[in-house]
Short mmCIF file of C-alpha atoms in Angstrom, two decimals:
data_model
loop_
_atom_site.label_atom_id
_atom_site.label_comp_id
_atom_site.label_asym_id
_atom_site.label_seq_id
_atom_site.Cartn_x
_atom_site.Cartn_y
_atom_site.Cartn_z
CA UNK A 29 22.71 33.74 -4.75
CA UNK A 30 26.37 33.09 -3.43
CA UNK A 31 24.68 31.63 -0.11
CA UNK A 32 23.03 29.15 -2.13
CA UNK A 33 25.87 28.29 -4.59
CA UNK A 34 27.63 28.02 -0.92
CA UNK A 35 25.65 25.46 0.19
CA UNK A 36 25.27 23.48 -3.31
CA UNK A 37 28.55 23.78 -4.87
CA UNK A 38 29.27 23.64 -8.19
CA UNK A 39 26.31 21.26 -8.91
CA UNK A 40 25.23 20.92 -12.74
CA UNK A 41 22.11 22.59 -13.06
CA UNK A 42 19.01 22.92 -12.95
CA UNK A 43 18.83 21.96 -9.17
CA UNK A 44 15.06 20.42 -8.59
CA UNK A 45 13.34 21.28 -5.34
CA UNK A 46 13.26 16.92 -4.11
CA UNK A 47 14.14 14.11 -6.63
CA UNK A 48 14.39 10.57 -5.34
CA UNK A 49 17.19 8.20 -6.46
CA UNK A 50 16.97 4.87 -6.99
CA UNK A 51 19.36 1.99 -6.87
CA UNK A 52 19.91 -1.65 -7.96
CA UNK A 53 18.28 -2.47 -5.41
CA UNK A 54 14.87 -0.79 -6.34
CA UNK A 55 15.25 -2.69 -9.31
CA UNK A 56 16.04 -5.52 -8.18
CA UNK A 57 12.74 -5.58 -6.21
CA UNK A 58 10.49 -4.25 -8.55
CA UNK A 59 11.73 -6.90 -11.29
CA UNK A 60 10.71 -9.91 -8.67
CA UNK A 61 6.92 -8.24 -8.37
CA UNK A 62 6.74 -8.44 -12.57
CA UNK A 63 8.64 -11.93 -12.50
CA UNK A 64 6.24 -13.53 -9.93
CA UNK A 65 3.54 -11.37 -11.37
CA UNK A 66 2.81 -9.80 -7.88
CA UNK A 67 2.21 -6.25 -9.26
CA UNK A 68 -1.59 -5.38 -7.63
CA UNK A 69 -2.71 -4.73 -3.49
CA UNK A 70 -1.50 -8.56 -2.59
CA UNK A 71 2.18 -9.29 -2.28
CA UNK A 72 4.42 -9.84 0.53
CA UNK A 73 6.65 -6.42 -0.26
CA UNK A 74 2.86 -4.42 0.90
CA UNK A 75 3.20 -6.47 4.10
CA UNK A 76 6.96 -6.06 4.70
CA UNK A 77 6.47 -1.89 3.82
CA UNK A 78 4.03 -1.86 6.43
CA UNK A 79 6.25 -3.29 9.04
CA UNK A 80 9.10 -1.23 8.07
CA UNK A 81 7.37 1.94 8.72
CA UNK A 82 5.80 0.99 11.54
CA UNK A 83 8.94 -0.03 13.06
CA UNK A 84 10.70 3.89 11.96
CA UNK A 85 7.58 5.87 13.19
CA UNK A 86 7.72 3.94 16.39
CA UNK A 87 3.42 2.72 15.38
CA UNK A 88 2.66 -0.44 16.11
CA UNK A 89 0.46 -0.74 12.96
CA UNK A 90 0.56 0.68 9.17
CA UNK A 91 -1.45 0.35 6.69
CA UNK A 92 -0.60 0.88 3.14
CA UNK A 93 -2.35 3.37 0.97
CA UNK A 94 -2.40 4.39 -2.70
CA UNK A 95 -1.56 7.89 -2.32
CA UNK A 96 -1.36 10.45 1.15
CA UNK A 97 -4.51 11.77 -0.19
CA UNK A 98 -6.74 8.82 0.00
CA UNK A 99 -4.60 8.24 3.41
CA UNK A 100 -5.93 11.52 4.49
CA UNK A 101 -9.63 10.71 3.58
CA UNK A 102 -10.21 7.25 5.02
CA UNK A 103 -8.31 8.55 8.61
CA UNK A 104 -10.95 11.03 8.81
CA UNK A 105 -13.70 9.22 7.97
CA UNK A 106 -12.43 5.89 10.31
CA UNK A 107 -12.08 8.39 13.18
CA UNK A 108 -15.50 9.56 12.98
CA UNK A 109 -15.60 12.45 10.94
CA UNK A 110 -18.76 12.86 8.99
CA UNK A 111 -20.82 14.75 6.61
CA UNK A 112 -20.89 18.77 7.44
CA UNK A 113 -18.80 18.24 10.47
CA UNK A 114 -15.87 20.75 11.01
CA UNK A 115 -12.52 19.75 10.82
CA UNK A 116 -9.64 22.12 12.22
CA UNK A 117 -6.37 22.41 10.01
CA UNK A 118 -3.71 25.27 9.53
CA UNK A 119 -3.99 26.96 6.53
CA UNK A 120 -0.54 26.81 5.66
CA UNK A 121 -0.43 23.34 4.08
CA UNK A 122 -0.48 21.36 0.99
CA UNK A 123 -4.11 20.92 -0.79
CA UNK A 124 -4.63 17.49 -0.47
CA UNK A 125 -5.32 18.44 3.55
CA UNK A 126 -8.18 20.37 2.99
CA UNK A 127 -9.18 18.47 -0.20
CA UNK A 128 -9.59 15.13 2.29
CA UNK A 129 -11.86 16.79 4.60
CA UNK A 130 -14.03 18.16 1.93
CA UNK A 131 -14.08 14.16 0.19
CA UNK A 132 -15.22 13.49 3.80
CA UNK A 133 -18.25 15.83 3.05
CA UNK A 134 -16.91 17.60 6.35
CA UNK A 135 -15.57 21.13 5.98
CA UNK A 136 -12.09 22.63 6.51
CA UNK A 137 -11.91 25.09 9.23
CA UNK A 138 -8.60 27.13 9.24
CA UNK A 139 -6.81 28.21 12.19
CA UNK A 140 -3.08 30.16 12.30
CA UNK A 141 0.15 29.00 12.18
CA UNK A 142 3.46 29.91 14.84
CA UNK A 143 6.85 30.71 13.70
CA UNK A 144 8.15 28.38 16.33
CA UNK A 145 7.39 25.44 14.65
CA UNK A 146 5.84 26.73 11.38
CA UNK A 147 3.07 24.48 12.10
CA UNK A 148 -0.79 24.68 13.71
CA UNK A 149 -0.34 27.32 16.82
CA UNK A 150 -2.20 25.13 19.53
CA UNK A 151 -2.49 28.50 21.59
CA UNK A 152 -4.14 30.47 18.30
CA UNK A 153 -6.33 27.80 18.38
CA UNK A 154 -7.55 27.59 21.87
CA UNK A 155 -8.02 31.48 21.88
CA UNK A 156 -10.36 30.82 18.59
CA UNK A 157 -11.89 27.69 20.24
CA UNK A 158 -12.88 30.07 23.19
CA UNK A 159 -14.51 32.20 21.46
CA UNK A 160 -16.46 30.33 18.59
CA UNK A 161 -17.09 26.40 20.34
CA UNK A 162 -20.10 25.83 22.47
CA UNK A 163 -21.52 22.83 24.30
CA UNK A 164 -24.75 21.79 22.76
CA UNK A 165 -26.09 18.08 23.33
CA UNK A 166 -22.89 16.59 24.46
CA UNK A 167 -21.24 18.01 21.51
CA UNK A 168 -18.96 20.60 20.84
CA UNK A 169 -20.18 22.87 17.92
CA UNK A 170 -19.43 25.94 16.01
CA UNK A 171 -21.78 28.82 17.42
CA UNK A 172 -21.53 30.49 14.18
CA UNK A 173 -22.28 27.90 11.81
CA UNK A 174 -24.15 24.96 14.33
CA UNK A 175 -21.74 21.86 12.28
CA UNK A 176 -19.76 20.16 15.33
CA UNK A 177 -16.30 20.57 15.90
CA UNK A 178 -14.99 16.76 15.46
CA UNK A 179 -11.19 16.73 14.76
CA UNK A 180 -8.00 18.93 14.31
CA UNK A 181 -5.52 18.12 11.88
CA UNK A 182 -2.02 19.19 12.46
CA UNK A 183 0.53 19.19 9.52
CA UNK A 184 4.36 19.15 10.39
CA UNK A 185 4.80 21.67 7.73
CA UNK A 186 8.15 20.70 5.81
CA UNK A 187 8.94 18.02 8.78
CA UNK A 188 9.27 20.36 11.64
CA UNK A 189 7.11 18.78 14.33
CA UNK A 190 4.39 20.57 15.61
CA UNK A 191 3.98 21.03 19.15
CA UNK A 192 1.81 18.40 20.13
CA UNK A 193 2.46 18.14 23.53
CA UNK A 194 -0.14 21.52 23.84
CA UNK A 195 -2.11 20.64 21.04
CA UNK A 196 -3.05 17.47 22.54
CA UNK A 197 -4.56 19.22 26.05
CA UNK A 198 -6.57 22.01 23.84
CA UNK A 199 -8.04 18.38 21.73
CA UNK A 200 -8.78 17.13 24.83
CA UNK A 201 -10.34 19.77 26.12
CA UNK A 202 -12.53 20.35 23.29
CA UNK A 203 -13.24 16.55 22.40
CA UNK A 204 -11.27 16.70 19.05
CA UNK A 205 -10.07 13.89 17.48
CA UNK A 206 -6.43 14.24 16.44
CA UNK A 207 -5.72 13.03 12.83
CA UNK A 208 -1.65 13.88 12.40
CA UNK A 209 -1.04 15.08 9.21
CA UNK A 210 2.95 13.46 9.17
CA UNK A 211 3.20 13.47 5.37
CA UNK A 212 6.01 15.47 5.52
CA UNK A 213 7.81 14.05 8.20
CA UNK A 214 8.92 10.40 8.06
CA UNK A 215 11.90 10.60 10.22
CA UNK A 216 11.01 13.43 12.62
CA UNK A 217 10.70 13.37 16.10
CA UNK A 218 10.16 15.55 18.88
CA UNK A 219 11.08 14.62 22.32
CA UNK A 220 12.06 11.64 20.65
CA UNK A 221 8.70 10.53 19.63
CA UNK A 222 7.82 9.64 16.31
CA UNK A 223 6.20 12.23 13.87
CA UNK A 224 2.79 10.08 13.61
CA UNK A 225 2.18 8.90 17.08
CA UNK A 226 0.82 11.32 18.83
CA UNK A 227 -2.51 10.98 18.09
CA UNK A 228 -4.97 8.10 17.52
CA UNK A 229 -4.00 7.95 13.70
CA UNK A 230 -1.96 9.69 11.34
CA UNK A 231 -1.07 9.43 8.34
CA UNK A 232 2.03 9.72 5.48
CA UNK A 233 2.93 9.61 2.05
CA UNK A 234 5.17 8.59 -0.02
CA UNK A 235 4.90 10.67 -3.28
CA UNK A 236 7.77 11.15 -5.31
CA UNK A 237 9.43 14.03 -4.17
CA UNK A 238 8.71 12.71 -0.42
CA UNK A 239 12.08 11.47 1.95
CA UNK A 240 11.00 8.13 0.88
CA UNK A 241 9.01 7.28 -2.44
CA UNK A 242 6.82 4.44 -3.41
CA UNK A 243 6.10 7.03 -6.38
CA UNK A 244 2.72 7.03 -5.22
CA UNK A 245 2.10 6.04 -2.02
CA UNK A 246 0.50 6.53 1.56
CA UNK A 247 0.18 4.95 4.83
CA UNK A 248 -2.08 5.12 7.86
CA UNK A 249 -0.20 4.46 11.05
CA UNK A 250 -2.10 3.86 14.71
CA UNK A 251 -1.40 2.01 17.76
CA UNK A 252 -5.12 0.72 18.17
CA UNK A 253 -5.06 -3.00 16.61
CA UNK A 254 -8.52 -2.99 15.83
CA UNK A 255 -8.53 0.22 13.91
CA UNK A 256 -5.54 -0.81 12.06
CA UNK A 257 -7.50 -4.16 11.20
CA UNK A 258 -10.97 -2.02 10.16
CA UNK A 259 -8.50 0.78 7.93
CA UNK A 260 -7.32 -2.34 5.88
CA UNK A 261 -10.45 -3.59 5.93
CA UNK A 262 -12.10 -0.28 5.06
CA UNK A 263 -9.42 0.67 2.64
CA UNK A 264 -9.79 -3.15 0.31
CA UNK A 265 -13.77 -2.74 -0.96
CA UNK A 266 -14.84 -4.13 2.49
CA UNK A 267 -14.48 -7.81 1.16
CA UNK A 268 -14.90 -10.65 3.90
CA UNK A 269 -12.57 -13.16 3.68
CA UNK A 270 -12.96 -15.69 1.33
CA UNK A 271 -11.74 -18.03 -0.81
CA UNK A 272 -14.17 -17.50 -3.86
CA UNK A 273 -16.60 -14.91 -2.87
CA UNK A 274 -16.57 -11.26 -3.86
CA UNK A 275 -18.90 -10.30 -0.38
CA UNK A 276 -18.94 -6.76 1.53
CA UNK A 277 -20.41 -5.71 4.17
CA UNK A 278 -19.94 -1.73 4.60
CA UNK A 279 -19.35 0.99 1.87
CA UNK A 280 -15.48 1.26 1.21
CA UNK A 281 -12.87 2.35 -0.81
CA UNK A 282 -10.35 0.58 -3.10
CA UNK A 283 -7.44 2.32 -1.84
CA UNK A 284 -4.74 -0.35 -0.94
CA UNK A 285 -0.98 0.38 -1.99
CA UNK A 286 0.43 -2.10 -5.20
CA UNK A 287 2.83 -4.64 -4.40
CA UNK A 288 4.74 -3.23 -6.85
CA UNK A 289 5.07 0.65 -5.49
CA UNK A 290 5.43 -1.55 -2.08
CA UNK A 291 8.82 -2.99 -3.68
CA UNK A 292 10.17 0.34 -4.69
CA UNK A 293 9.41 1.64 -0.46
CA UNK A 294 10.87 -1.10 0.62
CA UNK A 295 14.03 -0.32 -1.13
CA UNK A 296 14.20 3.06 -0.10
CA UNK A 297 13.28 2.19 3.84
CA UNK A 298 16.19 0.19 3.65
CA UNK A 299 18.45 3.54 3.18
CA UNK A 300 16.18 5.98 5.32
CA UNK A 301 19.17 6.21 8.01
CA UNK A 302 21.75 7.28 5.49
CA UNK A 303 18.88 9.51 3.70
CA UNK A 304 17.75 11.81 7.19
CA UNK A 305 21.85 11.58 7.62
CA UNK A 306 22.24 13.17 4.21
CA UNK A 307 19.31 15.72 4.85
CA UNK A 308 20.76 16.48 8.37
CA UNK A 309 24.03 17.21 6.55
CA UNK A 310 22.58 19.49 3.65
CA UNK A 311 20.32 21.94 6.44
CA UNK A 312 23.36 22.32 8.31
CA UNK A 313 24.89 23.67 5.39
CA UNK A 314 22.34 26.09 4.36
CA UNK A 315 22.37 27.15 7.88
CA UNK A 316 26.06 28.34 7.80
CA UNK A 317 25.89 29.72 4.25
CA UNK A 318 22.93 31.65 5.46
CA UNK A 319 23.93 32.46 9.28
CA UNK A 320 25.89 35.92 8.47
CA UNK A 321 23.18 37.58 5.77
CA UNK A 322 21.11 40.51 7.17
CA UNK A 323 17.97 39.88 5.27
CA UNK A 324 16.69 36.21 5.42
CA UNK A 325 17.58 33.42 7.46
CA UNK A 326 17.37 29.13 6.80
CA UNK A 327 14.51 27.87 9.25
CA UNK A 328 16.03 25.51 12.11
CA UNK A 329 13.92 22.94 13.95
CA UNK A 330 12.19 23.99 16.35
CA UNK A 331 13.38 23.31 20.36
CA UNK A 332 13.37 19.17 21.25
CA UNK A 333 12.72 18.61 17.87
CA UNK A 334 15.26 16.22 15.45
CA UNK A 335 13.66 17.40 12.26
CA UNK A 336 13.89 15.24 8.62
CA UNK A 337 14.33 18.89 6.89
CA UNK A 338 12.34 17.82 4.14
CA UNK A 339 12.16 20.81 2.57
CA UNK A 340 15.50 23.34 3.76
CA UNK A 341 13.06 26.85 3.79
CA UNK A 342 14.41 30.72 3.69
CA UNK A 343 12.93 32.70 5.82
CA UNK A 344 12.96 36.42 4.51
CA UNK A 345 13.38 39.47 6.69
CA UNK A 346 9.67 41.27 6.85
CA UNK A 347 10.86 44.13 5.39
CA UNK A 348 12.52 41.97 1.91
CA UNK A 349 8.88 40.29 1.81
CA UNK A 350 8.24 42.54 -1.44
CA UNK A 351 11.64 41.12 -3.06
CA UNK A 352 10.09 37.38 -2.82
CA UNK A 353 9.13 36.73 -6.19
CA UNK A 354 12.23 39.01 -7.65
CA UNK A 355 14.03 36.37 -5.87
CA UNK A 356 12.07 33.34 -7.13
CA UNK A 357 13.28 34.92 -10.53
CA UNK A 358 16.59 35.01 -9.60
CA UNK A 359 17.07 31.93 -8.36
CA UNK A 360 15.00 29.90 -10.94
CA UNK A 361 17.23 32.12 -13.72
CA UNK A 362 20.49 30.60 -11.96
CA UNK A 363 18.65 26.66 -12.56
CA UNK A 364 17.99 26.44 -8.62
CA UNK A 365 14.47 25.62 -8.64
CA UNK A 366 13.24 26.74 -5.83
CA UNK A 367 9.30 27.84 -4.63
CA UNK A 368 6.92 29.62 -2.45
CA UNK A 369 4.92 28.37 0.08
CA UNK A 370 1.49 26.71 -1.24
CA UNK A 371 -0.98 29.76 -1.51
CA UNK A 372 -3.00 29.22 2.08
CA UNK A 373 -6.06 27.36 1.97
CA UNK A 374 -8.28 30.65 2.88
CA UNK A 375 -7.21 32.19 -0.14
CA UNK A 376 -7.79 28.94 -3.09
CA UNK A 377 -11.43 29.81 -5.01
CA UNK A 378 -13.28 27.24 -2.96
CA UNK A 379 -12.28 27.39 0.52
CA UNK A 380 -12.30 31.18 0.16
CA UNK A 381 -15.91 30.59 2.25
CA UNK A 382 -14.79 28.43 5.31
CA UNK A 383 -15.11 29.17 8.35
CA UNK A 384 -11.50 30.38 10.11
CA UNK A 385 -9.59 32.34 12.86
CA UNK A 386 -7.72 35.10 12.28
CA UNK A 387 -4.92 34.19 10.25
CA UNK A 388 -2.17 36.93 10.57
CA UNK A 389 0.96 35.05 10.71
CA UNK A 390 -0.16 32.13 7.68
CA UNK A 391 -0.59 35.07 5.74
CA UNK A 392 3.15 36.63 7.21
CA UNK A 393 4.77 33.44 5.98
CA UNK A 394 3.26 33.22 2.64
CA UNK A 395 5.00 36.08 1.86
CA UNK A 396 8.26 35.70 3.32
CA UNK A 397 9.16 31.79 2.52
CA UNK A 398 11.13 30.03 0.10
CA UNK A 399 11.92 26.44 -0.10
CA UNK A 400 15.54 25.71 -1.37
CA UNK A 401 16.59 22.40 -3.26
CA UNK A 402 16.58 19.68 -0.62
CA UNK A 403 17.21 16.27 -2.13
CA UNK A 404 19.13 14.24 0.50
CA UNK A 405 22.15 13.18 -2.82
CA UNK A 406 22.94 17.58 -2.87
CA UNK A 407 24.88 16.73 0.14
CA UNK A 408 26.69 13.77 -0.97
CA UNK A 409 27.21 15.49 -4.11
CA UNK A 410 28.55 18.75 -2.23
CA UNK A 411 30.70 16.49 -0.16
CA UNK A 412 32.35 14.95 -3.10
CA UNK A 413 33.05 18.34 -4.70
CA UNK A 414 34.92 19.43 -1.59
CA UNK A 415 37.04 16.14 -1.36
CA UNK A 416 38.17 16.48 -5.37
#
């Protein structure tokens, strides 16, 4: 407990995990969407949000979406992914991953996690690819079940990139379309690439307790100009172009971001520099308040990685695993509202049944991690203690 009143200060309490903050300038945007009565999926703050995220992931396209879930779901099924396909993700990751395969009527297929980056282990998955994928009619497919194998989803897990440099030759080898799960990890880069552009699409949100908010809000990034134009198209009923007529021409989804959520991300993408600044500066706190203790350490990025820290995680020693939850107690008793990992994916009542590799060290980490109150304003807040 002193580690973490170390690295928070005297800060009124309760602490929440990630709050966003909002300015005049929020306001101020927001108020000009109800004054010109541009509030729905039309407005010019949707088009200016999409630039300015393209512009910080280092995409060349974006395309706004209601939520990271919906995101999820129309980047699988615009990169192919199709009814009882397979679709490889870590276990270790928020719901709304395996909840967008199964909307794609695909199925999740959960492969291990690596301490080095927290993130999908590209060698666990080649080892399990080895052993379960076979060749059958130009196809790769599982031997056990007979669905093809058609993408991999990597999640970098509370921003810390995943190493995609190795996950991109086992996708290549296996003919696996790479859907980047960057919800977590506006800001991050590794190598000094963008989180996001490492595969053909990815995707991010922007939910309230995200590095930037729209307070709902998603985005599918991609390089490719004519799936950008076909995700906008896909993602807005499908309607042709017109200046009366309500015409489709495909089965779609009404998923398009508000102008008015638009306003409130374009506020906040206007700060994003001081915000990763701010998170930068709280993680390096919790990594000297925590550097001396025996029994648990605070995560760092992982090697070539400039992480967004989205979510500052302890890391307890194997042998404290069992004092978790005493600690959870603990903490939450002291108005530091910290958490546990999301249960993994294997273990929730209906993915209990999917296929998956072994899963030893997702299973380690549920155990051993805590997240720690991360909003980016602790630092500032912290900083201003110290100065008074």
């Amino acid at each position: 407990m002193d580690a973490v009143d170390a690295a928070l200060g005297s800060m009124q309490r309760p602490i929440e995990l990630h709050e966003p903050r909002f300015s005049d300038r929020e306001r101020e945007l927001v108020l000009d969407c109800i004054d010109t009565n541009w509030v729905s999926s039309a407005g010019k703050y949707v088009t200016r949000f999409e630039e300015m995220v393209a512009a910080a992931t280092g995409s060349r396209h974006a395309v706004a979406i209601v939520n990271g879930t919906a995101a999820l779901h129309a980047a699988l099924v615009l990169e192919g992914v199709e009814a009882n396909d397979e679709v490889l993700l870590p276990s270790i990751t928020f719901v709304a991953t395996a909840n967008a395969v199964s909307h794609a009527g695909a199925v999740p297929h959960f492969v291990d996690s690596t301490w080095d980056t927290l993130g999908l282990d590209p060698q666990a998955l080649e080892a399990h690819l080895d052993a379960v994928a076979v060749r059958r009619n130009s196809a790769w497919v599982n031997k056990r079940t007979g669905r093809r194998l058609r993408a991999v989803v990597p999640v970098h897990i509370f921003g810390h990139p995943v190493d995609m440099t190795a996950l991109g030759a086992v996708a290549a080898r296996y003919d696996l379309v790479i859907v980047e799960d960057a919800t977590e990890s506006l800001g991050s880069t590794l190598n000094g690439k963008g989180c996001g552009t490492f595969g053909h699409s990815a995707v991010l949100s922007f939910n309230g307790n995200k590095i930037v908010t729209t307070g709902g809000g998603g985005m599918i990034v991609t390089d490719d100009e004519a799936h950008a134009r076909h995700a906008r198209h896909f993602t807005s009923t499908a309607k042709k172009t017109h200046a009366w007529a309500f015409e489709h021409d495909e089965v779609a989804y009404n998923y398009r971001l508000p102008n008015i959520n638009a306003a409130l991300g374009c506020a906040q993408m206007e700060r994003l520099d001081g915000i990763l600044a701010a998170k930068r500066v709280l993680a390096e706190r919790y990594l000297a308040a925590f550097r001396d203790l025996p029994w648990a350490r605070i995560y760092r990025e992982p090697k070539g990685a400039e992480s967004n820290y989205w979510l500052n995680t302890l890391v307890l020693d194997r042998e404290y695993a069992s004092e978790r939850d005493r600690l959870l107690e603990a903490l939450h008793g002291h108005g530091i509202r910290a958490r546990p990992l999301w249960v993994p994916m294997h273990l929730l009542p209906m993915y209990r049944d999917c296929p998956r590799a072994a899963l030893s060290v997702a299973e380690d980490m549920n155990t051993r991690c805590i997240n720690l109150p991360s909003s980016p304003f602790l630092a500032e807040a912290v900083q201003g203690t110290k100065k008074s």
